[in-house]
Amino acid sequence: MTARIFSGEREVASVDPGNRGLAYGDGLFETMRVDSGSVPMWPRHLARLQQGAQRLGIAVPGIGFLEARMAEMTAGIGAGVLKLLLTRGEGGRGYAPPAGQAATWLLATDPLPRFQARGLRLHWCETRLAIQPALAGIKHCNRLEQVLARAECGRAGCDEGVMRDTAGNVACATGANLLVLRNGAWSTPPVLDCGVAGVLRGWLLEQGMLEVAAMLPAQLESADALALCNAVRGILPVAMLGEQAWPPHPAVAQLQAKLALAYPMYSESMEVA
Amino acid sequence: MTARIFSGEREVASVDPGNRGLAYGDGLFETMRVDSGSVPMWPRHLARLQQGAQRLGIAVPGIGFLEARMAEMTAGIGAGVLKLLLTRGEGGRGYAPPAGQAATWLLATDPLPRFQARGLRLHWCETRLAIQPALAGIKHCNRLEQVLARAECGRAGCDEGVMRDTAGNVACATGANLLVLRNGAWSTPPVLDCGVAGVLRGWLLEQGMLEVAAMLPAQLESADALALCNAVRGILPVAMLGEQAWPPHPAVAQLQAKLALAYPMYSESMEVA
């Protein structure tokens, strides 16, 4: 990981030990796909970041300054990942957020993770997502539920996992949104109670390729096909969820092809037939 | 704030930008009262820290090493606050916790906050606590709910606030446990669904001075007296909650006196009659 850290529009050497992101997860983040030195999904990431910052009352650094630093970070990167972490900054007495505090934020680049050609094996996570409308949809830094659920997936020998909320509804994967094919149409669970409004989920919804629908575990298991989507990996087919298996489905390949047409960077995550 | 940072048993200069506490709030903390160079409540703080670390699967540094560094930090401090922040350390692919990772942790001292002689004014917080048994009771670093609720208190001109859970039950204050006097007995809400098992709350329960009881907002408003407790400030009387006001109650002073007898450091937070 290569990182640069800023306080407002001033570069700093390190993260202050009194940083509120560190103390309370008091921040937001975006994990973005870099393609040929730029971030094609940036406008969507920025919109979500701004929405999250407004909900939490965190100052967003000047967009021009931020974009200039991003361009410096991504220059020369053919394919990779750029992470933006925006924290409320330092200090305050306990939980009370200090007034007029400049945000502390960082940019970090990482290599693109390896993709596997085969469909994903998913675990039914025991860890549930709490119902919290005040934090649902935004990509905030309170992610212990996802950390615990992802640890379960590893112990189960699975690639990822499906999380339910505490009311029993299907919510999302630990680090991706769910795409569920039923009766020839793709749907994804709502993100009003929990979960993250994924950038790629948003694009698919806007294109009319996807609709929002509440769903129970049985509806997931009886689906015609499942896939996951996120902004780093694109659309990934699911081969197994718990004991349930699915053969490759042409509708997944079609969805991947439509995405690759708009964003060619995602073509490499397409399943090898 | 004076801070020292460690990775396992090695002191480091700064917090790595890839720290998981910073990224996901993937950690635990204890905020402790320092008295004459030591931390009288340390065994209780340590027990809660170890319980949290077990729940989250975070490695605790060697206790002897940790205690030696704490002693160095608190030497010469007559009265103050010591914070211990324990994170899962660096790295891992996304949410997946890396195996065998040494924890990154820090110790920081701060002056004792000023206490006010008058009773506290409390706000009814709109921000609710989500019901999440997997994280309830422990003092983890996912604290956005408390940050949002505490910001509400500031806007309302109040000292602190009462939080309800999403089911409508009374839970706690943003940074303290609630003590509620009804029919001559003190009770405090359970912490099985949300909230933190406070160190001082635990002591009061063990002494038989307090019992656990679920409660609704109306029961709080009709209580004979209210107080807050936490390990830094001791027992603080409440003068107002929303529109409801309480005159000083002798039972609060009695509880404070019993605490001060066992832990004289808390005598300075007693209400001036």
XYZ file of C-alpha atoms in Angstrom, chain B residues 4-254:
251
model
C 2.772 6.056 22.777
C 2.038 3.519 20.032
C 2.959 -0.164 19.928
C 2.767 -3.099 17.543
C 2.703 -6.181 19.740
C 5.576 -5.468 22.164
C 7.485 -3.143 19.851
C 7.100 0.621 20.141
C 6.426 2.341 16.794
C 6.560 5.980 15.730
C 3.091 6.331 14.258
C -0.158 4.637 13.317
C 0.109 2.873 9.954
C -2.334 4.325 7.391
C -3.453 0.726 6.728
C -4.453 0.229 10.374
C -7.744 -1.644 10.669
C -8.929 0.470 13.570
C -8.722 3.468 11.266
C -10.298 1.622 8.324
C -13.148 -0.203 10.046
C -13.230 0.754 13.729
C -11.791 -2.746 14.140
C -10.708 -2.399 17.745
C -11.557 -1.875 21.391
C -10.829 0.822 23.928
C -10.834 1.617 27.620
C -10.956 5.123 29.081
C -9.634 5.000 32.613
C -9.349 7.277 35.624
C -5.773 7.801 36.814
C -5.310 8.488 40.510
C -1.928 9.145 42.123
C -0.048 7.458 39.300
C -2.154 4.308 39.083
C -5.470 3.081 37.657
C -7.572 1.749 40.558
C -10.233 0.255 38.248
C -7.677 -1.476 35.977
C -8.662 -5.092 36.786
C -12.233 -4.344 35.656
C -11.076 -2.510 32.535
C -8.752 -5.391 31.687
C -11.518 -7.975 32.142
C -13.806 -6.091 29.744
C -10.966 -5.591 27.257
C -10.175 -9.309 27.297
C -13.836 -10.201 26.852
C -14.099 -7.833 23.897
C -10.875 -9.156 22.371
C -12.206 -12.690 22.617
C -15.508 -11.714 20.991
C -13.760 -9.924 18.137
C -10.783 -12.282 17.821
C -8.190 -9.572 18.470
C -4.850 -10.458 20.090
C -4.220 -8.802 23.459
C -0.584 -7.753 24.004
C 1.273 -9.381 26.895
C -0.359 -8.095 30.075
C 2.951 -7.627 31.893
C 4.337 -5.544 29.035
C 1.101 -3.556 28.785
C 0.985 -2.852 32.501
C 4.637 -1.753 32.559
C 3.953 0.761 29.772
C 0.812 1.960 31.576
C 2.854 2.520 34.735
C 5.360 4.608 32.735
C 2.543 6.683 31.259
C 0.750 7.349 34.537
C 3.822 7.926 36.733
C 3.568 11.361 38.327
C -0.050 11.976 37.273
C -2.087 12.914 40.317
C -5.458 12.883 38.582
C -6.067 12.297 34.897
C -7.372 10.028 32.162
C -5.577 7.127 30.489
C -6.910 5.761 27.230
C -5.967 2.344 25.901
C -6.871 1.703 22.273
C -6.376 -1.837 20.971
C -6.746 -2.401 17.217
C -6.490 -5.577 15.167
C -3.363 -4.183 13.515
C -2.663 -3.706 9.837
C -3.728 -5.213 6.592
C -5.800 -8.086 5.435
C -7.680 -8.169 2.141
C -10.673 -5.933 2.703
C -12.750 -6.919 5.710
C -11.080 -10.326 6.110
C -9.066 -10.230 9.340
C -5.481 -11.399 8.708
C -4.364 -14.478 10.649
C -1.738 -14.155 13.389
C -1.581 -10.379 13.162
C 0.015 -8.541 16.101
C -2.313 -5.934 17.519
C -1.472 -2.275 17.166
C -2.302 -0.437 20.362
C -1.729 2.896 21.982
C -1.765 4.528 25.354
C -2.670 8.198 25.705
C -3.040 10.440 28.729
C -5.290 13.463 29.017
C -6.098 15.883 31.832
C -9.144 15.060 33.912
C -12.206 16.806 32.405
C -13.740 19.539 34.518
C -16.700 18.522 36.617
C -19.680 20.739 37.224
C -21.293 20.987 40.631
C -24.877 21.242 39.323
C -26.892 18.282 38.067
C -26.667 17.351 34.401
C -29.164 18.414 31.760
C -29.969 15.458 29.487
C -31.394 15.441 25.980
C -33.688 12.742 24.593
C -31.555 11.656 21.630
C -33.304 11.020 18.327
C -30.421 8.773 17.228
C -31.246 5.243 18.316
C -28.933 2.374 19.180
C -29.258 -0.542 16.773
C -29.969 -3.945 18.284
C -26.829 -6.025 17.756
C -26.169 -8.710 20.380
C -22.871 -9.647 18.685
C -21.386 -6.270 19.657
C -23.408 -5.352 22.766
C -21.671 -4.956 26.107
C -18.096 -4.655 24.854
C -16.313 -1.344 24.327
C -15.572 -1.612 20.619
C -14.607 1.236 18.308
C -17.774 1.364 16.138
C -19.196 4.455 17.789
C -20.904 6.497 15.069
C -24.261 6.154 16.840
C -22.776 7.748 19.952
C -21.042 10.461 17.909
C -24.323 11.417 16.185
C -26.242 11.313 19.468
C -23.624 13.412 21.265
C -23.758 16.004 18.477
C -27.520 16.231 19.090
C -26.875 16.929 22.792
C -24.534 19.780 21.898
C -27.078 21.310 19.525
C -29.756 21.017 22.237
C -27.499 22.809 24.753
C -27.444 19.727 26.966
C -24.593 18.063 28.848
C -25.440 14.512 27.779
C -28.326 12.512 26.381
C -30.405 9.388 26.854
C -30.370 6.909 23.986
C -33.148 4.430 23.235
C -32.683 1.327 21.132
C -34.545 0.883 17.848
C -37.238 -1.107 19.701
C -37.961 1.902 21.942
C -36.345 0.692 25.172
C -34.149 3.007 27.218
C -30.493 2.001 26.784
C -27.880 4.382 28.190
C -26.369 7.836 27.918
C -23.957 8.456 25.018
C -20.875 8.018 27.220
C -22.203 6.695 30.516
C -24.601 4.174 32.008
C -27.951 5.231 33.438
C -28.875 4.827 37.116
C -32.597 5.047 37.764
C -34.166 5.290 41.226
C -37.700 3.869 41.549
C -39.398 2.780 44.793
C -36.169 3.189 46.716
C -34.087 0.904 44.459
C -31.537 1.726 41.774
C -31.736 -0.022 38.405
C -29.932 0.216 35.054
C -30.954 -1.071 31.598
C -29.518 -4.382 30.316
C -26.653 -4.346 27.788
C -27.492 -7.554 25.910
C -28.882 -5.872 22.781
C -26.812 -2.681 22.742
C -24.849 -0.407 25.041
C -21.655 -0.931 26.994
C -21.198 -2.881 30.238
C -19.644 0.027 32.114
C -16.891 -0.664 34.614
C -18.540 1.379 37.361
C -21.946 -0.120 36.501
C -20.329 -3.537 37.026
C -18.950 -2.522 40.415
C -22.327 -1.171 41.577
C -24.064 -4.383 40.441
C -21.539 -6.531 42.307
C -21.998 -4.490 45.459
C -25.729 -5.127 45.326
C -26.418 -1.397 45.045
C -27.927 -1.729 41.568
C -30.044 -4.198 39.617
C -30.625 -4.690 35.903
C -34.104 -3.907 34.585
C -35.507 -3.185 31.140
C -37.228 0.195 31.047
C -39.339 2.371 28.794
C -39.035 6.166 28.420
C -42.115 6.811 30.593
C -40.519 4.881 33.456
C -37.450 7.067 33.225
C -39.485 10.247 33.280
C -41.439 9.105 36.341
C -38.320 7.965 38.251
C -37.575 9.428 41.685
C -34.020 10.287 40.672
C -31.609 9.767 37.793
C -27.835 9.648 37.708
C -25.120 8.722 35.230
C -22.023 6.707 35.961
C -18.770 6.107 34.165
C -15.259 5.172 35.159
C -13.775 8.624 34.532
C -16.399 10.764 36.234
C -17.919 8.504 38.868
C -21.603 9.100 39.661
C -23.164 12.288 38.359
C -26.654 13.478 39.372
C -29.154 14.385 36.668
C -31.179 17.585 37.081
C -33.172 17.502 33.830
C -34.193 15.118 31.061
C -36.077 16.873 28.292
C -38.835 18.829 30.069
C -38.667 16.745 33.254
C -36.725 18.183 36.222
C -35.541 16.594 39.456
C -34.321 18.340 42.617
C -31.186 16.891 44.256
C -32.097 13.540 45.868
C -30.387 12.180 48.987
C -30.187 8.691 47.446
C -27.770 10.013 44.804
C -25.531 11.525 47.459
C -25.669 8.222 49.366
